[in-house]
GROMACS .gro file of C-alpha atoms in nm:
model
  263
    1UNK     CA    1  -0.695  -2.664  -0.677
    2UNK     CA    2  -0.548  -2.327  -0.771
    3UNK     CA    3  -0.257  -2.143  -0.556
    4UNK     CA    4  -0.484  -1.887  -0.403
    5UNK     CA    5  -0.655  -2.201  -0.296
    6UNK     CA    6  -0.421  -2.405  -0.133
    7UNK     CA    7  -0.324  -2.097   0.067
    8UNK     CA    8  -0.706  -2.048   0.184
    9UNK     CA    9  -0.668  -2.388   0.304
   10UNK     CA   10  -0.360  -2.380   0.505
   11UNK     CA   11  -0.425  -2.069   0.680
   12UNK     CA   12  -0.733  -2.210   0.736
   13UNK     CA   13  -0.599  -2.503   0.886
   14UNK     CA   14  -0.410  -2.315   1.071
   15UNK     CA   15  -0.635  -2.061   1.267
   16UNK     CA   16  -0.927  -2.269   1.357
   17UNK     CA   17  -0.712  -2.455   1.642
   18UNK     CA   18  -0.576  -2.299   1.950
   19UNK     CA   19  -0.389  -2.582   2.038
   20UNK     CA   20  -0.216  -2.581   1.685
   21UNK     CA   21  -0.147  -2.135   1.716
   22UNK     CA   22   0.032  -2.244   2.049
   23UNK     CA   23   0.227  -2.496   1.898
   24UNK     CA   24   0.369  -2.279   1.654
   25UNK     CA   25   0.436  -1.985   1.806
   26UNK     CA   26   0.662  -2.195   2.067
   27UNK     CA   27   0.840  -2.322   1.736
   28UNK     CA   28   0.846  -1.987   1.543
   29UNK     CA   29   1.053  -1.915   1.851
   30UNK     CA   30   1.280  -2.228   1.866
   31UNK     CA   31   1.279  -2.576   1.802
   32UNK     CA   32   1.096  -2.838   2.015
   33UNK     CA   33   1.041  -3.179   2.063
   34UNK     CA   34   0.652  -3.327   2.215
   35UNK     CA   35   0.720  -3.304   2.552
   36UNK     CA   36   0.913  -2.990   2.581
   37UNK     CA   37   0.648  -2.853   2.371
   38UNK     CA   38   0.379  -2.991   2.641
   39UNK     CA   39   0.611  -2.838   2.871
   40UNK     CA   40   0.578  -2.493   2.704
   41UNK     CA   41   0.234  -2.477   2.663
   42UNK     CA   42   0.075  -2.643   2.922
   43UNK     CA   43  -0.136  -2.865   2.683
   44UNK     CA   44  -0.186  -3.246   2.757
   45UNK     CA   45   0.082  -3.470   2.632
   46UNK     CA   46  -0.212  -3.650   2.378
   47UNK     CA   47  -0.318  -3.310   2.256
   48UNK     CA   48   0.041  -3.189   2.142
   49UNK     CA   49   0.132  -3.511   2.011
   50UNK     CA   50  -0.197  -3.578   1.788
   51UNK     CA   51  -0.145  -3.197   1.627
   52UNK     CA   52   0.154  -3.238   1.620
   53UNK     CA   53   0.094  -3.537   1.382
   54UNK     CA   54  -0.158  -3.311   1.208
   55UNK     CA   55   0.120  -3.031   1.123
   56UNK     CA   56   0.356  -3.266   1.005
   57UNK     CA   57   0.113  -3.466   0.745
   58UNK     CA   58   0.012  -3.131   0.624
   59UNK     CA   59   0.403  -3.016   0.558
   60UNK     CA   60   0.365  -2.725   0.797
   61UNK     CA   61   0.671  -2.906   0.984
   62UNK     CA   62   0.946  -3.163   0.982
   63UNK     CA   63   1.141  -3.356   1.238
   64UNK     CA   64   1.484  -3.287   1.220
   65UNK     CA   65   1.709  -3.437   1.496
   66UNK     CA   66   1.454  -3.531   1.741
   67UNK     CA   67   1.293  -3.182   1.738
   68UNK     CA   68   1.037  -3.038   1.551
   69UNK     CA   69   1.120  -2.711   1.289
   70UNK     CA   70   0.844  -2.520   1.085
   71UNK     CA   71   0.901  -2.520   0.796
   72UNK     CA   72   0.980  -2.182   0.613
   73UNK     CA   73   0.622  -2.100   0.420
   74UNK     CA   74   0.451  -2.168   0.752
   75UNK     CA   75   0.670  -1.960   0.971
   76UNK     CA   76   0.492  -1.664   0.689
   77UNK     CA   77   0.184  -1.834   0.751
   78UNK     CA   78   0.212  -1.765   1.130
   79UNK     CA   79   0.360  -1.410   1.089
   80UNK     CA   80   0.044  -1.321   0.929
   81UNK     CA   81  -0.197  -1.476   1.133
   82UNK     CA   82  -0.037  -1.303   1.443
   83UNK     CA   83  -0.051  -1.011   1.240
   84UNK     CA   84  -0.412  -0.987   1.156
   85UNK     CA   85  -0.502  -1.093   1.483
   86UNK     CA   86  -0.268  -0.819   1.699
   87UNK     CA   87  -0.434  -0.597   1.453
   88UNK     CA   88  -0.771  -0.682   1.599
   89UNK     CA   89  -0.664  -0.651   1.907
   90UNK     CA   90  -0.540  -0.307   1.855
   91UNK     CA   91  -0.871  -0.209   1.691
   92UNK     CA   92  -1.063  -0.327   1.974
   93UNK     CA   93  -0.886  -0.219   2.279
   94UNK     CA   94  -0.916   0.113   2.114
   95UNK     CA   95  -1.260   0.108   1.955
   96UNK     CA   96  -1.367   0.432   2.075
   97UNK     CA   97  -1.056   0.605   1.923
   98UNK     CA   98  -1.103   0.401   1.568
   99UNK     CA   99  -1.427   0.394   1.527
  100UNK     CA  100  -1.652   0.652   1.332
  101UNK     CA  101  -1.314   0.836   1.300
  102UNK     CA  102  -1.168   0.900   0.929
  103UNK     CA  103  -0.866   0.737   0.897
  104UNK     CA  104  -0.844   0.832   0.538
  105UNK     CA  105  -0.528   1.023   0.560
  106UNK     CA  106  -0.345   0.677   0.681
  107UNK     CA  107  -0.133   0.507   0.423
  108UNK     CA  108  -0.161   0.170   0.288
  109UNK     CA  109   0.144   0.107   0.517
  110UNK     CA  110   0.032   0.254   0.787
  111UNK     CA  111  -0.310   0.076   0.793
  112UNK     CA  112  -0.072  -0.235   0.694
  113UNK     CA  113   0.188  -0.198   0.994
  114UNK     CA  114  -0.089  -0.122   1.220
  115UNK     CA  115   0.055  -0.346   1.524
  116UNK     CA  116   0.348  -0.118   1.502
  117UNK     CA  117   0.171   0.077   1.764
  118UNK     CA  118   0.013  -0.258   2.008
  119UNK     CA  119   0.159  -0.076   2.289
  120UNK     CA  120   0.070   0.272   2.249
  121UNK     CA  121  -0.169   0.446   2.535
  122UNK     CA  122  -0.503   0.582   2.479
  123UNK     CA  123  -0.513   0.937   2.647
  124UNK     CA  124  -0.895   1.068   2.684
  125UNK     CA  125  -1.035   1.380   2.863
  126UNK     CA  126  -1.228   1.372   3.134
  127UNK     CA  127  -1.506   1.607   3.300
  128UNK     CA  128  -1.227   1.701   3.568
  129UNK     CA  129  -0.949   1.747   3.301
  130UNK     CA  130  -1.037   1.842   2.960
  131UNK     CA  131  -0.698   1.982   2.888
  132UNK     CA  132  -0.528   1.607   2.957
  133UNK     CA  133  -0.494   1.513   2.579
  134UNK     CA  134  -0.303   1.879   2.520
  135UNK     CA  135  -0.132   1.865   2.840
  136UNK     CA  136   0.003   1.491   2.764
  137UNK     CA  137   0.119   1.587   2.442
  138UNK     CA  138   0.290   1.952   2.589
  139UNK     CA  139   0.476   1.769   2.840
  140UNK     CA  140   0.621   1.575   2.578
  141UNK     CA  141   0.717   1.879   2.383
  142UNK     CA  142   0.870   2.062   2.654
  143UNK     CA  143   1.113   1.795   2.729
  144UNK     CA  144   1.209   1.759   2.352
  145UNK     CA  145   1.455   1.894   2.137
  146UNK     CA  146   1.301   1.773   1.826
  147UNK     CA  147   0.943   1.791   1.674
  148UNK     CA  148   0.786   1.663   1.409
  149UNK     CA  149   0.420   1.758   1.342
  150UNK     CA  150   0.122   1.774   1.145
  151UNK     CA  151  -0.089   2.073   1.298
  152UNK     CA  152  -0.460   2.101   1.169
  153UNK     CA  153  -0.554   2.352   1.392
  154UNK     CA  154  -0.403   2.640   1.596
  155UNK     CA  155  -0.299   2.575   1.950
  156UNK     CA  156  -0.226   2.965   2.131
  157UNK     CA  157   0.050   2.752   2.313
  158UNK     CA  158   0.230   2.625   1.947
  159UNK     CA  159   0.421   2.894   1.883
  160UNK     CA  160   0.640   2.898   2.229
  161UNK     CA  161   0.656   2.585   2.270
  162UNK     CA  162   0.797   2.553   1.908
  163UNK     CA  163   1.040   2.845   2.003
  164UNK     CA  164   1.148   2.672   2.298
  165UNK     CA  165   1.234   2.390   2.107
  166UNK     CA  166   1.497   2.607   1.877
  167UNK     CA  167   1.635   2.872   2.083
  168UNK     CA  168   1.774   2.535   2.243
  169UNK     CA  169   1.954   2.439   1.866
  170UNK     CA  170   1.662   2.180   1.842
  171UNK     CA  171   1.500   2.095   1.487
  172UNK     CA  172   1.114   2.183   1.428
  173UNK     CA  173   0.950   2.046   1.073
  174UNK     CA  174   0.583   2.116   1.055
  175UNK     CA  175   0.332   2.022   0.781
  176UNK     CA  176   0.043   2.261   0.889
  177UNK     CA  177  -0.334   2.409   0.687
  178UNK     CA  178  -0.192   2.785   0.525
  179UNK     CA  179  -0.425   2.926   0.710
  180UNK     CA  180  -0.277   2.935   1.054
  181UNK     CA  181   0.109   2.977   0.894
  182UNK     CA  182   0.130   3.325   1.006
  183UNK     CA  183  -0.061   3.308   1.349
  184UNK     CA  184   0.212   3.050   1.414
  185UNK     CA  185   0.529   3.271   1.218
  186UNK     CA  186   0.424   3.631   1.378
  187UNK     CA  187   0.446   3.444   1.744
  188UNK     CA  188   0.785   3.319   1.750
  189UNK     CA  189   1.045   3.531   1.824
  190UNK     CA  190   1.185   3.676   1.477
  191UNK     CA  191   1.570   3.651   1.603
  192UNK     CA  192   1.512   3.328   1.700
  193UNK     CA  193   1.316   3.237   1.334
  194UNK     CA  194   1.555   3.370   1.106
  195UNK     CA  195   1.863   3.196   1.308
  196UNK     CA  196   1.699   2.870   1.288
  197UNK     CA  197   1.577   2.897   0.921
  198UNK     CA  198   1.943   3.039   0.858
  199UNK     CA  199   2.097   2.691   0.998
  200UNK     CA  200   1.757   2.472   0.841
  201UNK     CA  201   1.625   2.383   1.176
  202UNK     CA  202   1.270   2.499   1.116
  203UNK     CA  203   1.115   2.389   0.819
  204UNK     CA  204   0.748   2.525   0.745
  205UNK     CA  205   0.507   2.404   0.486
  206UNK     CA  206   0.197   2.562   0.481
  207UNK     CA  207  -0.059   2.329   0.255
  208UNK     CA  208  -0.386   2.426   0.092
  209UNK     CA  209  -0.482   2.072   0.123
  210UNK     CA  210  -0.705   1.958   0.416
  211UNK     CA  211  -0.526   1.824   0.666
  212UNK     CA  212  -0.733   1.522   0.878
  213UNK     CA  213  -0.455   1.435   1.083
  214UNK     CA  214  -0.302   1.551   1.431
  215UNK     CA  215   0.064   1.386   1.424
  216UNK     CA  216   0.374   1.450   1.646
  217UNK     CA  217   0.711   1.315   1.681
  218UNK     CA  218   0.903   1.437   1.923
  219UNK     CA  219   1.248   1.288   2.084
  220UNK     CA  220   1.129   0.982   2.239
  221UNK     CA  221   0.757   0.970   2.151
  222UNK     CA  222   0.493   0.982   1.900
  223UNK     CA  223   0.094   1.116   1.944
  224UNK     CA  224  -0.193   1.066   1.713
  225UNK     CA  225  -0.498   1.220   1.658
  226UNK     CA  226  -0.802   1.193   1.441
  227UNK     CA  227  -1.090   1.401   1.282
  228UNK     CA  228  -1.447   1.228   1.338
  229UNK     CA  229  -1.669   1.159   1.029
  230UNK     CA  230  -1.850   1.483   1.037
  231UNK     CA  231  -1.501   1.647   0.985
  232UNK     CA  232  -1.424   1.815   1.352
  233UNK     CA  233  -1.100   1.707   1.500
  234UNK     CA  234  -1.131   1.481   1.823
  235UNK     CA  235  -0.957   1.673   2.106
  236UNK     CA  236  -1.059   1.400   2.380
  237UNK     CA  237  -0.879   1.120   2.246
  238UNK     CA  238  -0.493   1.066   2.141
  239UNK     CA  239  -0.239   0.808   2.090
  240UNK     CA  240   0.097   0.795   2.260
  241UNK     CA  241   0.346   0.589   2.244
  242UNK     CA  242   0.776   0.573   2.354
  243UNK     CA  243   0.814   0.227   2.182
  244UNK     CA  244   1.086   0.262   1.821
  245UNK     CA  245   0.801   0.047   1.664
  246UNK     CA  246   0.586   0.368   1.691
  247UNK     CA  247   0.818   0.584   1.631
  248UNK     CA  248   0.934   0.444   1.326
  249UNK     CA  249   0.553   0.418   1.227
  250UNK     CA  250   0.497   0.780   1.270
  251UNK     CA  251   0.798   0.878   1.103
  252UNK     CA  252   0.654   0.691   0.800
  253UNK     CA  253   0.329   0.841   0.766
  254UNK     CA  254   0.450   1.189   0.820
  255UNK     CA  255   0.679   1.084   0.545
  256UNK     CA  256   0.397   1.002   0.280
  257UNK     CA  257   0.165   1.253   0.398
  258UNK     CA  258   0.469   1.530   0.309
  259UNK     CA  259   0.465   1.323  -0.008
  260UNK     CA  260   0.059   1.386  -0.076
  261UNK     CA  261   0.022   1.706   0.033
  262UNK     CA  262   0.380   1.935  -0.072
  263UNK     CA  263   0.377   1.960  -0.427
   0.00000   0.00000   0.00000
């Protein structure tokens, strides 16, 4: 049996018990013995003890000391299997933001590090508020003095919010379709541009490339948005998130989006 193989096997193993997940997410954590483990988990004394039997014959791990340690290639065994499966969560909890959405413009590491935004909200319009997804996002800009964004479209309320944002010595970046880069530039107050360009705290760049993205990072949080498969943006559904995961995330993707699309 090849490598690949083996592997197939062991994760295999691994996943198709419950009972055996539980038992080694309490170890990923720390060290355990049988009945602190039945302790931990809730699981009847038999149960533990007979996977527990079942780990160790298959070297997943080894008694050291009276307590039980995994050993180091399943602890990356685990990782991904918590992975892929908080991964599916995500996707499912927010199927209505995912799905029939084009999520080409995510990065291999962003479609990778998925989970980095598990605890992000979903923020939809409704018939009595079909400005909430703007609204959300404009609260979070007013109280910022930093943004970060990918702009596919024109908001009229950009360009003073983005003002706001410098006349307070606050940095703007924007990545944003050439086609709305002076609609945005003739609204903010010229003083106020050429200061901040002066001191590098606005940085434009107008792309000819489409851009199927809505993406900002402001102080403490992150938003995303997505086009649909027949290529109009979604304005009744964002992300949000506060967590450093996300922001982090976010920060990434802007990152290799700049990368694609600034040549």
């Amino acid at each position: 049996m090849n490598f690949h193989n083996e592997i197939n096997k062991d994760i295999k193993f691994l996943a198709k018990s419950e009972i055996r997940l539980k038992i080694l997410s309490e170890l990923y954590v720390q060290p355990n013995n049988v009945r602190g483990l039945v302790k931990k988990t809730n699981i009847t004394y038999s149960s533990v003890s007979s996977n527990i039997a079942k780990l160790e014959q298959n070297d997943h791990i080894k008694k050291i000391s009276k307590k039980y340690h995994l050993n180091p290639i399943s602890e990356i065994y685990f990782k991904t299997l918590m992975d892929f499966k908080n991964s599916v969560d995500l996707i499912r909890d927010y199927d209505g933001f995912w799905d029939k959405h084009d999520l080409n413009q995510l990065s291999m590491d962003s479609l990778k590090n998925i989970t980095d935004l598990k605890d992000s909200e979903l923020i939809e319009t409704t018939p009595l508020d079909i400005y909430k997804t703007h609204n959300t996002v404009k609260k979070q800009l007013i109280k910022s003095k930093s943004l970060k964004a990918i702009f596919p479209y024109l908001h009229p309320e950009y360009p003073q919010l983005i003002e706001n944002i410098l006349n307070n010595e606050g940095y703007v970046e924007l990545i944003i379709p050439k086609g709305i880069y002076q609609a945005i530039i003739s609204q903010i107050d010229l003083k106020t541009r050429k200061n901040a360009s002066r001191t590098k705290n606005l940085n434009i760049y107008p792309v000819d490339n489409d851009l199927k993205i809505y993406l900002t990072i402001s102080d403490r949080s992150m938003s995303l948005g997505l086009f649909k498969n027949d290529d109009s943006f979604d304005q009744n559904r964002i992300l949000i998130s506060e967590t450093e995961k996300s922001q982090e995330w976010a920060e990434n993707l802007f990152r290799n989006i700049k990368c694609e699309v600034i040549k």
